[in-house]
Amino acid sequence: PEPPKKPSNWRRKHEEFIATIRAAKGLNLKDGGKLPPPPPPSYDPDYIQCPYCQRRFNENAADRHINFCKEQAARITNKGKLAADTKGKLPTRTQYKPAPVKKMPSVGSTPSPSSRLPQPSGVSKAVVGASSGKALSSSGSGGNKVQTLSPAHK
């Protein structure tokens, strides 16, 4: 009832590995010259090649992959046909063009309330005491301290 064992090809794999290592040792990357062409890839004769993408898989993976790759290849060819039909149409997206920037005078101007980013101000505003409800007090004494408001609290 046991399936027959395939002959081991470890010796061939080992020889390929040794040849690859020897070829890599012969390279001198400090010279800055061109790299030699890579050695040809070795193919395992037990692997099955996919007719759609030319990759190789073992038997179990090949059965699953070939069905998947067949569906994907059918989808890609359908998309290619649709794209050829729509070449006469205008593109659906257009390039974004921002509105022209309106310049405001910098001296004495306040940043717009819609802006969430702090805006640098040409003149710092100082509040004496706690006369404004928006002024922040670091100590709860309410003394005559000079405080500056951050742009977020204006």
PDB file of C-alpha atoms in Angstrom:
ATOM      1  CA  PRO A   1       0.000   0.000   0.000  1.00  0.00           C
ATOM      2  CA  GLU A   2       2.961   2.366   0.318  1.00  0.00           C
ATOM      3  CA  PRO A   3       3.690   4.521  -2.747  1.00  0.00           C
ATOM      4  CA  PRO A   4       7.061   3.797  -4.351  1.00  0.00           C
ATOM      5  CA  LYS A   5       9.778   6.173  -3.181  1.00  0.00           C
ATOM      6  CA  LYS A   6      11.366   8.396  -5.770  1.00  0.00           C
ATOM      7  CA  PRO A   7      15.123   8.080  -6.130  1.00  0.00           C
ATOM      8  CA  SER A   8      16.923  10.766  -4.190  1.00  0.00           C
ATOM      9  CA  ASN A   9      18.815  13.323  -6.217  1.00  0.00           C
ATOM     10  CA  TRP A  10      20.645  14.915  -3.311  1.00  0.00           C
ATOM     11  CA  ARG A  11      24.033  14.357  -4.942  1.00  0.00           C
ATOM     12  CA  ARG A  12      23.082  16.405  -8.048  1.00  0.00           C
ATOM     13  CA  LYS A  13      21.696  19.192  -5.842  1.00  0.00           C
ATOM     14  CA  HIS A  14      24.855  19.153  -3.751  1.00  0.00           C
ATOM     15  CA  GLU A  15      27.091  19.427  -6.817  1.00  0.00           C
ATOM     16  CA  GLU A  16      25.052  22.387  -8.125  1.00  0.00           C
ATOM     17  CA  PHE A  17      25.340  24.071  -4.740  1.00  0.00           C
ATOM     18  CA  ILE A  18      29.119  23.586  -4.628  1.00  0.00           C
ATOM     19  CA  ALA A  19      29.455  24.969  -8.172  1.00  0.00           C
ATOM     20  CA  THR A  20      27.407  28.027  -7.238  1.00  0.00           C
ATOM     21  CA  ILE A  21      29.522  28.721  -4.157  1.00  0.00           C
ATOM     22  CA  ARG A  22      32.772  28.370  -6.133  1.00  0.00           C
ATOM     23  CA  ALA A  23      31.487  30.745  -8.810  1.00  0.00           C
ATOM     24  CA  ALA A  24      30.525  33.298  -6.160  1.00  0.00           C
ATOM     25  CA  LYS A  25      33.935  33.072  -4.485  1.00  0.00           C
ATOM     26  CA  GLY A  26      35.611  33.868  -7.797  1.00  0.00           C
ATOM     27  CA  LEU A  27      33.818  37.234  -8.031  1.00  0.00           C
ATOM     28  CA  ASN A  28      35.669  40.326  -6.920  1.00  0.00           C
ATOM     29  CA  LEU A  29      33.096  43.059  -6.317  1.00  0.00           C
ATOM     30  CA  LYS A  30      35.734  45.628  -5.296  1.00  0.00           C
ATOM     31  CA  ASP A  31      36.886  46.040  -8.887  1.00  0.00           C
ATOM     32  CA  GLY A  32      33.572  47.620  -9.881  1.00  0.00           C
ATOM     33  CA  GLY A  33      33.374  45.736 -13.154  1.00  0.00           C
ATOM     34  CA  LYS A  34      30.351  44.116 -14.687  1.00  0.00           C
ATOM     35  CA  LEU A  35      28.935  40.993 -13.119  1.00  0.00           C
ATOM     36  CA  PRO A  36      29.200  37.772 -15.089  1.00  0.00           C
ATOM     37  CA  PRO A  37      25.945  36.236 -16.260  1.00  0.00           C
ATOM     38  CA  PRO A  38      24.250  34.101 -13.612  1.00  0.00           C
ATOM     39  CA  PRO A  39      24.446  30.344 -13.965  1.00  0.00           C
ATOM     40  CA  PRO A  40      21.486  28.768 -15.729  1.00  0.00           C
ATOM     41  CA  PRO A  41      18.754  27.752 -13.300  1.00  0.00           C
ATOM     42  CA  SER A  42      18.483  24.092 -12.543  1.00  0.00           C
ATOM     43  CA  TYR A  43      15.064  22.545 -12.942  1.00  0.00           C
ATOM     44  CA  ASP A  44      13.806  19.709 -10.846  1.00  0.00           C
ATOM     45  CA  PRO A  45      12.436  17.064 -13.244  1.00  0.00           C
ATOM     46  CA  ASP A  46       9.789  16.140 -10.679  1.00  0.00           C
ATOM     47  CA  TYR A  47       8.166  19.560 -10.889  1.00  0.00           C
ATOM     48  CA  ILE A  48       5.283  20.337 -13.243  1.00  0.00           C
ATOM     49  CA  GLN A  49       5.381  23.554 -15.271  1.00  0.00           C
ATOM     50  CA  CYS A  50       2.298  25.791 -15.333  1.00  0.00           C
ATOM     51  CA  PRO A  51       1.234  26.408 -18.952  1.00  0.00           C
ATOM     52  CA  TYR A  52       0.002  29.931 -18.102  1.00  0.00           C
ATOM     53  CA  CYS A  53       2.833  31.489 -16.072  1.00  0.00           C
ATOM     54  CA  GLN A  54       5.692  29.015 -16.786  1.00  0.00           C
ATOM     55  CA  ARG A  55       6.438  28.516 -13.071  1.00  0.00           C
ATOM     56  CA  ARG A  56       7.171  25.046 -11.703  1.00  0.00           C
ATOM     57  CA  PHE A  57       5.413  23.287  -8.807  1.00  0.00           C
ATOM     58  CA  ASN A  58       5.304  19.888  -7.181  1.00  0.00           C
ATOM     59  CA  GLU A  59       2.310  17.699  -8.014  1.00  0.00           C
ATOM     60  CA  ASN A  60      -0.053  18.799  -5.245  1.00  0.00           C
ATOM     61  CA  ALA A  61       0.709  22.492  -5.601  1.00  0.00           C
ATOM     62  CA  ALA A  62       0.561  22.273  -9.408  1.00  0.00           C
ATOM     63  CA  ASP A  63      -2.979  20.885  -9.316  1.00  0.00           C
ATOM     64  CA  ARG A  64      -4.143  23.791  -7.165  1.00  0.00           C
ATOM     65  CA  HIS A  65      -2.108  26.456  -8.933  1.00  0.00           C
ATOM     66  CA  ILE A  66      -2.968  25.576 -12.529  1.00  0.00           C
ATOM     67  CA  ASN A  67      -6.706  25.926 -11.813  1.00  0.00           C
ATOM     68  CA  PHE A  68      -6.108  29.273 -10.129  1.00  0.00           C
ATOM     69  CA  CYS A  69      -3.776  30.528 -12.858  1.00  0.00           C
ATOM     70  CA  LYS A  70      -6.249  29.482 -15.572  1.00  0.00           C
ATOM     71  CA  GLU A  71      -8.974  31.657 -13.984  1.00  0.00           C
ATOM     72  CA  GLN A  72      -6.565  34.579 -13.572  1.00  0.00           C
ATOM     73  CA  ALA A  73      -5.425  34.354 -17.188  1.00  0.00           C
ATOM     74  CA  ALA A  74      -9.066  34.411 -18.340  1.00  0.00           C
ATOM     75  CA  ARG A  75      -9.745  37.511 -16.225  1.00  0.00           C
ATOM     76  CA  ILE A  76      -6.691  39.341 -17.525  1.00  0.00           C
ATOM     77  CA  THR A  77      -7.598  38.695 -21.165  1.00  0.00           C
ATOM     78  CA  ASN A  78     -11.140  39.967 -20.524  1.00  0.00           C
ATOM     79  CA  LYS A  79      -9.785  43.154 -18.980  1.00  0.00           C
ATOM     80  CA  GLY A  80      -7.510  43.679 -21.950  1.00  0.00           C
ATOM     81  CA  LYS A  81     -10.475  43.426 -24.343  1.00  0.00           C
ATOM     82  CA  LEU A  82     -12.501  45.950 -22.308  1.00  0.00           C
ATOM     83  CA  ALA A  83      -9.596  48.397 -22.188  1.00  0.00           C
ATOM     84  CA  ALA A  84      -9.258  48.250 -25.990  1.00  0.00           C
ATOM     85  CA  ASP A  85     -12.954  49.108 -26.388  1.00  0.00           C
ATOM     86  CA  THR A  86     -12.794  52.153 -24.102  1.00  0.00           C
ATOM     87  CA  LYS A  87      -9.845  53.885 -25.789  1.00  0.00           C
ATOM     88  CA  GLY A  88     -12.167  56.283 -27.638  1.00  0.00           C
ATOM     89  CA  LYS A  89     -13.717  57.580 -24.404  1.00  0.00           C
ATOM     90  CA  LEU A  90     -12.464  60.544 -22.422  1.00  0.00           C
ATOM     91  CA  PRO A  91     -10.623  59.783 -19.214  1.00  0.00           C
ATOM     92  CA  THR A  92     -12.918  59.732 -16.193  1.00  0.00           C
ATOM     93  CA  ARG A  93     -10.445  61.456 -13.895  1.00  0.00           C
ATOM     94  CA  THR A  94      -8.977  64.861 -14.521  1.00  0.00           C
ATOM     95  CA  GLN A  95      -5.922  66.468 -13.051  1.00  0.00           C
ATOM     96  CA  TYR A  96      -6.654  68.392  -9.845  1.00  0.00           C
ATOM     97  CA  LYS A  97      -6.075  72.126 -10.160  1.00  0.00           C
ATOM     98  CA  PRO A  98      -6.113  74.023  -6.853  1.00  0.00           C
ATOM     99  CA  ALA A  99      -7.904  77.350  -6.587  1.00  0.00           C
ATOM    100  CA  PRO A 100      -5.681  80.452  -6.756  1.00  0.00           C
ATOM    101  CA  VAL A 101      -4.359  81.534  -3.376  1.00  0.00           C
ATOM    102  CA  LYS A 102      -5.747  84.810  -2.073  1.00  0.00           C
ATOM    103  CA  LYS A 103      -3.093  86.846  -0.302  1.00  0.00           C
ATOM    104  CA  MET A 104      -4.037  88.580   2.923  1.00  0.00           C
ATOM    105  CA  PRO A 105      -2.131  91.441   4.498  1.00  0.00           C
ATOM    106  CA  SER A 106       0.242  90.007   7.085  1.00  0.00           C
ATOM    107  CA  VAL A 107       0.321  92.855   9.629  1.00  0.00           C
ATOM    108  CA  GLY A 108      -2.594  92.821  12.065  1.00  0.00           C
ATOM    109  CA  SER A 109      -4.368  89.987  10.306  1.00  0.00           C
ATOM    110  CA  THR A 110      -5.784  87.049  12.142  1.00  0.00           C
ATOM    111  CA  PRO A 111      -5.733  83.530  10.781  1.00  0.00           C
ATOM    112  CA  SER A 112      -9.009  82.211   9.461  1.00  0.00           C
ATOM    113  CA  PRO A 113     -11.033  80.207  11.997  1.00  0.00           C
ATOM    114  CA  SER A 114     -11.383  77.357   9.484  1.00  0.00           C
ATOM    115  CA  SER A 115      -7.636  76.689   9.555  1.00  0.00           C
ATOM    116  CA  ARG A 116      -6.660  74.007  12.038  1.00  0.00           C
ATOM    117  CA  LEU A 117      -2.938  74.530  11.683  1.00  0.00           C
ATOM    118  CA  PRO A 118      -1.225  77.147  13.833  1.00  0.00           C
ATOM    119  CA  GLN A 119      -0.474  80.248  11.792  1.00  0.00           C
ATOM    120  CA  PRO A 120       2.578  82.389  12.515  1.00  0.00           C
ATOM    121  CA  SER A 121       1.614  85.900  13.446  1.00  0.00           C
ATOM    122  CA  GLY A 122       3.596  89.045  12.692  1.00  0.00           C
ATOM    123  CA  VAL A 123       2.541  90.673  15.962  1.00  0.00           C
ATOM    124  CA  SER A 124       2.242  88.714  19.197  1.00  0.00           C
ATOM    125  CA  LYS A 125      -0.870  89.585  21.168  1.00  0.00           C
ATOM    126  CA  ALA A 126      -0.562  90.074  24.913  1.00  0.00           C
ATOM    127  CA  VAL A 127      -3.358  90.094  27.424  1.00  0.00           C
ATOM    128  CA  VAL A 128      -2.959  91.856  30.753  1.00  0.00           C
ATOM    129  CA  GLY A 129      -4.683  90.118  33.629  1.00  0.00           C
ATOM    130  CA  ALA A 130      -7.615  87.815  33.121  1.00  0.00           C
ATOM    131  CA  SER A 131      -9.829  90.280  31.272  1.00  0.00           C
ATOM    132  CA  SER A 132     -10.683  87.804  28.519  1.00  0.00           C
ATOM    133  CA  GLY A 133     -12.430  84.509  29.034  1.00  0.00           C
ATOM    134  CA  LYS A 134     -10.035  82.974  26.520  1.00  0.00           C
ATOM    135  CA  ALA A 135      -6.878  83.908  28.445  1.00  0.00           C
ATOM    136  CA  LEU A 136      -5.133  81.058  30.167  1.00  0.00           C
ATOM    137  CA  SER A 137      -3.878  81.373  33.700  1.00  0.00           C
ATOM    138  CA  SER A 138      -0.974  79.222  34.781  1.00  0.00           C
ATOM    139  CA  SER A 139      -1.680  79.941  38.448  1.00  0.00           C
ATOM    140  CA  GLY A 140      -5.216  80.392  39.625  1.00  0.00           C
ATOM    141  CA  SER A 141      -4.389  83.720  41.371  1.00  0.00           C
ATOM    142  CA  GLY A 142      -5.651  85.990  38.589  1.00  0.00           C
ATOM    143  CA  GLY A 143      -2.738  88.413  39.027  1.00  0.00           C
ATOM    144  CA  ASN A 144      -1.469  90.915  36.483  1.00  0.00           C
ATOM    145  CA  LYS A 145       0.664  88.495  34.506  1.00  0.00           C
ATOM    146  CA  VAL A 146       1.309  89.075  30.820  1.00  0.00           C
ATOM    147  CA  GLN A 147       0.282  86.061  28.831  1.00  0.00           C
ATOM    148  CA  THR A 148       0.416  85.247  25.165  1.00  0.00           C
ATOM    149  CA  LEU A 149      -2.304  83.269  23.466  1.00  0.00           C
ATOM    150  CA  SER A 150      -1.451  80.423  21.186  1.00  0.00           C
ATOM    151  CA  PRO A 151      -3.122  80.477  17.758  1.00  0.00           C
ATOM    152  CA  ALA A 152      -5.300  77.527  18.786  1.00  0.00           C
ATOM    153  CA  HIS A 153      -6.856  79.525  21.660  1.00  0.00           C
ATOM    154  CA  LYS A 154      -7.636  82.767  19.828  1.00  0.00           C
TER     155      LYS A 154
END
